[in-house]
Tab-separated table of C-alpha atoms and ligand atoms in Angstrom:
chain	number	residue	atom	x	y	z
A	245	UNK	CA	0.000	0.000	0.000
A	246	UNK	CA	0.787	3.762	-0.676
A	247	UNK	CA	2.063	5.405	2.171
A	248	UNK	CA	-0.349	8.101	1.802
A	249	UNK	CA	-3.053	5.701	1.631
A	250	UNK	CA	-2.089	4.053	4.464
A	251	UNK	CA	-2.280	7.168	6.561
A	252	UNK	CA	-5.721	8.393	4.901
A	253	UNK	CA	-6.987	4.870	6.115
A	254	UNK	CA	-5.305	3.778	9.088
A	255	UNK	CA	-7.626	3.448	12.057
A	256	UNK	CA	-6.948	2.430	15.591
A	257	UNK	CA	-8.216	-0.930	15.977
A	258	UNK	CA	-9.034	-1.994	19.601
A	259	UNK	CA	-10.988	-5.486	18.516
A	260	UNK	CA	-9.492	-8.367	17.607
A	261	UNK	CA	-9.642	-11.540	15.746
A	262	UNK	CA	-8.483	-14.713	17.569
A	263	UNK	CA	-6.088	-15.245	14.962
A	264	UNK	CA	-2.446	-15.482	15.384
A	265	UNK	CA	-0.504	-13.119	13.684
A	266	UNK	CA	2.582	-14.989	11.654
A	267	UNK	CA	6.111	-14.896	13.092
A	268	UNK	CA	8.008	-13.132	10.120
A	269	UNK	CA	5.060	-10.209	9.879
A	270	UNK	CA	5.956	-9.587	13.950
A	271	UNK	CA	9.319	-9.236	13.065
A	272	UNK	CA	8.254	-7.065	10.280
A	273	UNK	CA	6.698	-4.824	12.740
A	274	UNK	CA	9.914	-5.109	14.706
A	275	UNK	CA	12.076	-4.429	12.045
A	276	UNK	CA	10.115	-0.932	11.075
A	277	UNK	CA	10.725	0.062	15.154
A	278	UNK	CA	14.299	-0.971	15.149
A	279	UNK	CA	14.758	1.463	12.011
A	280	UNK	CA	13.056	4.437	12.931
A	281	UNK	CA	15.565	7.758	13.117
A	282	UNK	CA	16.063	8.999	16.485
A	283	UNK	CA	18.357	11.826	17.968
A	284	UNK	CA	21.684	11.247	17.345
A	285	UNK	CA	21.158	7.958	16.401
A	286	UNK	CA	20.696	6.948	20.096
A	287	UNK	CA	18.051	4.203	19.341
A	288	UNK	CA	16.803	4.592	22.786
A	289	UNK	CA	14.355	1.909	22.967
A	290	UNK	CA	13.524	-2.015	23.582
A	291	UNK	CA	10.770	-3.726	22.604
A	292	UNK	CA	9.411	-6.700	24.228
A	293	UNK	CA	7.096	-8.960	22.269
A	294	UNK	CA	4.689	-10.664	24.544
A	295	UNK	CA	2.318	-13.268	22.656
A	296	UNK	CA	1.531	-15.186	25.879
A	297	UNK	CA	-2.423	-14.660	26.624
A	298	UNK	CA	-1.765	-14.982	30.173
A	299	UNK	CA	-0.049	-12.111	30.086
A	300	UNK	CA	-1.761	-10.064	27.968
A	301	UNK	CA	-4.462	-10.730	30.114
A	302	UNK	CA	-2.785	-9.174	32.793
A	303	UNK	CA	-1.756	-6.357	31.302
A	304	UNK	CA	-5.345	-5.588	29.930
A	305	UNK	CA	-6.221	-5.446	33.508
A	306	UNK	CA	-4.049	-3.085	34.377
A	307	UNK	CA	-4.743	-0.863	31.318
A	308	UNK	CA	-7.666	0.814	32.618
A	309	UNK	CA	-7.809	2.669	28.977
A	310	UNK	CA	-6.535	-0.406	27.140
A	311	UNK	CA	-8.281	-3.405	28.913
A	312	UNK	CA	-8.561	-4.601	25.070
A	313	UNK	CA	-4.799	-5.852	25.005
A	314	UNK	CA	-6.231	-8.700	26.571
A	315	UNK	CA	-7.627	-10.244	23.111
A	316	UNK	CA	-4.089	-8.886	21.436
A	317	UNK	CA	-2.666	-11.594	18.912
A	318	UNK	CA	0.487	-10.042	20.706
A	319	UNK	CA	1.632	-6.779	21.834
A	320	UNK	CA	4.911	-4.932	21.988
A	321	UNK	CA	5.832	-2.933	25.424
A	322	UNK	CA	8.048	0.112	24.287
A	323	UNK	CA	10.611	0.352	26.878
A	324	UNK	CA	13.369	3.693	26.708
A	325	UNK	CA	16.530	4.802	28.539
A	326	UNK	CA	15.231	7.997	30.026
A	327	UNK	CA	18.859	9.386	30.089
A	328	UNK	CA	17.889	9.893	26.227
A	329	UNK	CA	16.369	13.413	26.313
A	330	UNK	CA	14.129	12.886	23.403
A	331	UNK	CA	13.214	9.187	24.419
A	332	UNK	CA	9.533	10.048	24.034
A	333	UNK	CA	10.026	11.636	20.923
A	334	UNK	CA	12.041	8.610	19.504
A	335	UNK	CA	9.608	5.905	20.757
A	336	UNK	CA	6.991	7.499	18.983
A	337	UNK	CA	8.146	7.736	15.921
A	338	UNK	CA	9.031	3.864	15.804
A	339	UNK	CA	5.694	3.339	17.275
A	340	UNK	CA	4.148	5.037	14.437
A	341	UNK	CA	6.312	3.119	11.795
A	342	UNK	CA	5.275	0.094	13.254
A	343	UNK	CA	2.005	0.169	13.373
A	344	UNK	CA	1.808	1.675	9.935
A	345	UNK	CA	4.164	-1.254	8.364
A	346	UNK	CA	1.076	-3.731	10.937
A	347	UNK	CA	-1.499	-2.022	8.931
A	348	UNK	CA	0.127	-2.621	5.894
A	349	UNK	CA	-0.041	-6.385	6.382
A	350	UNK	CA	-3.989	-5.927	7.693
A	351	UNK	CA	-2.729	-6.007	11.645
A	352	UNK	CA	-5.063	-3.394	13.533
A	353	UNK	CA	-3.537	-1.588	16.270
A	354	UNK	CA	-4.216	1.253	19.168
A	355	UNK	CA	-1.926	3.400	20.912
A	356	UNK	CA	-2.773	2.464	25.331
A	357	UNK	CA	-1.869	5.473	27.183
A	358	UNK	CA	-3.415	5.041	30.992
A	359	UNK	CA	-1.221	1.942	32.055
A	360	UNK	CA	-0.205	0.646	35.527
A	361	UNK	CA	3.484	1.084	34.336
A	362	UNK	CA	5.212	0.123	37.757
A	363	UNK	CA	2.959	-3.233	38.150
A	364	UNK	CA	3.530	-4.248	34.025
A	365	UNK	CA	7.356	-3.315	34.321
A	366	UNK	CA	7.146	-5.818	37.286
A	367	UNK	CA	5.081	-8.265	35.134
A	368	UNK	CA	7.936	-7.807	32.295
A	369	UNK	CA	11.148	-8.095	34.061
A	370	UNK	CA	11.433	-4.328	32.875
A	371	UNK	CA	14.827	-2.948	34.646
A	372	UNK	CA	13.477	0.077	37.425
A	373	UNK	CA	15.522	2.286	35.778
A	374	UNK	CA	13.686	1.934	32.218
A	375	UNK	CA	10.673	3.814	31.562
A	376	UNK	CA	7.524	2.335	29.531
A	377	UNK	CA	6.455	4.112	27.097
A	378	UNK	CA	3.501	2.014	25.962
A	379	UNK	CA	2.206	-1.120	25.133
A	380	UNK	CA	0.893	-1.661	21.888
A	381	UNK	CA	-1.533	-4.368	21.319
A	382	UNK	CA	-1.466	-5.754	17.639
A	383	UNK	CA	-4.029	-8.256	16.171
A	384	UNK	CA	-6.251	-8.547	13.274
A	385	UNK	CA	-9.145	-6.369	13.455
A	386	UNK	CA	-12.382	-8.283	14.119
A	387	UNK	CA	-14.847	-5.072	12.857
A	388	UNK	CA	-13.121	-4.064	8.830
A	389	UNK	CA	-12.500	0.037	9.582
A	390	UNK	CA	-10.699	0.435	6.514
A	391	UNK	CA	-12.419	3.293	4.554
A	392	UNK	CA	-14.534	4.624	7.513
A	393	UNK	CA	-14.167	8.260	7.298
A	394	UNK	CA	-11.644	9.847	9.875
A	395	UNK	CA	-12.567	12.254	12.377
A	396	UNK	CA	-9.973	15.305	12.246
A	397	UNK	CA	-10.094	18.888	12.012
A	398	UNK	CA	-10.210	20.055	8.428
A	399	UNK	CA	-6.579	22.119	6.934
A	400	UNK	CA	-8.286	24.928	6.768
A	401	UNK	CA	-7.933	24.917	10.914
A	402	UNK	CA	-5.106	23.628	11.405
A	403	UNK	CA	-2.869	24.401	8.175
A	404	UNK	CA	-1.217	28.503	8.023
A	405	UNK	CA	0.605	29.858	5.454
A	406	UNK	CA	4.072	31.837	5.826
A	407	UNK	CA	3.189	32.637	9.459
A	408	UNK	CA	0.531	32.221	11.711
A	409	UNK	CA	-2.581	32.319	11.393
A	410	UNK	CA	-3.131	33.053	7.454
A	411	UNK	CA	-4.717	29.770	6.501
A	412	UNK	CA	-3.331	27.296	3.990
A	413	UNK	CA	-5.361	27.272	0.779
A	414	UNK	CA	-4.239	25.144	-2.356
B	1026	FMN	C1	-0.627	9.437	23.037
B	1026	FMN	C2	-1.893	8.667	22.754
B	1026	FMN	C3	-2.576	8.056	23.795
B	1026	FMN	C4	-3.729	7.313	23.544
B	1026	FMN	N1	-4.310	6.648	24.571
B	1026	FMN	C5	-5.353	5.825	24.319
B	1026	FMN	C6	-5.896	5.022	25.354
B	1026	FMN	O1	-5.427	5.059	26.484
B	1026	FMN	N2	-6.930	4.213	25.044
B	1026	FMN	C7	-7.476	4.143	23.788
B	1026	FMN	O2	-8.393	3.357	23.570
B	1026	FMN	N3	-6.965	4.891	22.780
B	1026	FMN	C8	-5.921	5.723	23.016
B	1026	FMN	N4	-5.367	6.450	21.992
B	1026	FMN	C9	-5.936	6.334	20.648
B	1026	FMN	C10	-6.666	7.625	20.218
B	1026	FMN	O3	-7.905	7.702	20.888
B	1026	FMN	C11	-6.811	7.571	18.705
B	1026	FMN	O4	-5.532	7.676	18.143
B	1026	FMN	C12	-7.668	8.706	18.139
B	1026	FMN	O5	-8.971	8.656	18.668
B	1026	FMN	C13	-7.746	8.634	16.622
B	1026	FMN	O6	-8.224	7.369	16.255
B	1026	FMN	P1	-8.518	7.018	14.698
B	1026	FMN	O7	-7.202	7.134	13.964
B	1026	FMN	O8	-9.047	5.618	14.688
B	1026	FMN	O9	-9.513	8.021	14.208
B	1026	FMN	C14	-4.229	7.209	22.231
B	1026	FMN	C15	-3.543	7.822	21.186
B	1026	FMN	C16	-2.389	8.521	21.442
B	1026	FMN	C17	-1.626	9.134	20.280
C-alpha cells in the first residue's frame, strides 16, 4: 500500500480476531521500530514482544484505557533509557512506523496510554531504571475500519501559510 493511503486509512483498531498473527510479519513490525531515526542515532528503545495470553491478560487489567490488550494476537511494550532526552520523541516515531508497516499487512492496532506502568514493568522483568512508554496491542481487526471516514479537524484549521494564522489554501 501507498504510504499516503495508508495514513488516509489507518484506524486504531481496539478489537481483535483470535487469529495469530505470523512470526516473520511480527518481526516485520519489529524491524520498522528498530529502524526508525532517532536523535543522534541513540536508538533509545527495547521492545518486548509478549504473545503469551496470560499475560496479555494481565496487562489488559491493568490498562484501565486499554483493557482490550487482553484479546491482542500479541503486543509490543516500548521500553526507553530515560537518560535519552528525546526518548519520548524517539519511541513514537518507531511506534508510528510500526504500526503503519502492521497495517500494511492488515494487523489493527491502538496506541494504550493510561497503564499501571510500575505493576507491568514488574510483570515484564522491565529494569526500574527503564521507563515504559507504551504497550501496543497488535491483532487482526475483528470489525473491517478500513475506509470509515476519519474524524480530524479540516486544513483549513489547522494548516497557516508563511506565518501564523493566514490559513493554507491550495
Ligand atoms: C498518546 C496517545 C494516547 C492514547 N491513549 C489511548 C488510550 O489510552 N486508550 C485508547 O483506547 N486509545 C488511546 N489512543 C488512541 C486515540 O484515541 C486515537 O488515536 C484517536 O482517537 C484517533 O483514532 P482514529 O485514527 O481511529 O480516528 C491514544 C492515542 C495517542 C496518540
Amino acid at each position: 500500500m501507498d504510504v499516503f493511503e495508508s495514513v488516509v486509512k489507518r484506524l486504531e483498531v481496539k478489537s481483535y480476531l483470535d487469529k495469530p498473527v505470523p512470526m516473520n510479519i511480527v518481526r516485520e513490525i519489529l524491524e520498522a521500530g528498530r529502524l526508525s531515526p532517532s536523535a543522534m542515532n541513540l536508538q533509545p528503545w527495547r521492545f518486548i514482544v509478549v504473545k503469551d495470553k496470560e499475560t496479555l491478560k494481565k496487562i489488559g487489567a491493568l490498562s484501565p484505557s486499554g483493557p482490550y490488550i487482553a484479546d491482542a494476537a500479541f503486543a509490543i511494550a516500548i521500553v526507553a533509557e530515560p537518560e535519552s532526552r528525546w526518548y519520548q520523541i524517539d519511541t513514537a516515531r518507531a511506534a508510528q512506523n510500526m504500526m503503519l508497516v502492521a497495517w500494511n499487512r492488515g494487523v489493527g492496532s491502538r496506541w494504550v496510554g493510561s497503564i499501571k506502568r510500575d505493576e507491568v514493568k514488574k510483570l515484564l522483568a522491565i529494569p526500574a531504571e527503564m521507563h515504559l512508554v507504551t504497550v501496543l496491542p497488535f491483532g487482526y481487526p475483528k470489525k473491517p475500519r478500513r475506509g470509515t471516514k476519519k474524524n480530524r479537524k479540516p486544513l483549513s484549521e489547522i494548516a497557516h501559510l508563511e506565518r501564523y494564522g493566514q490559513i493554507f489554501f491550495h
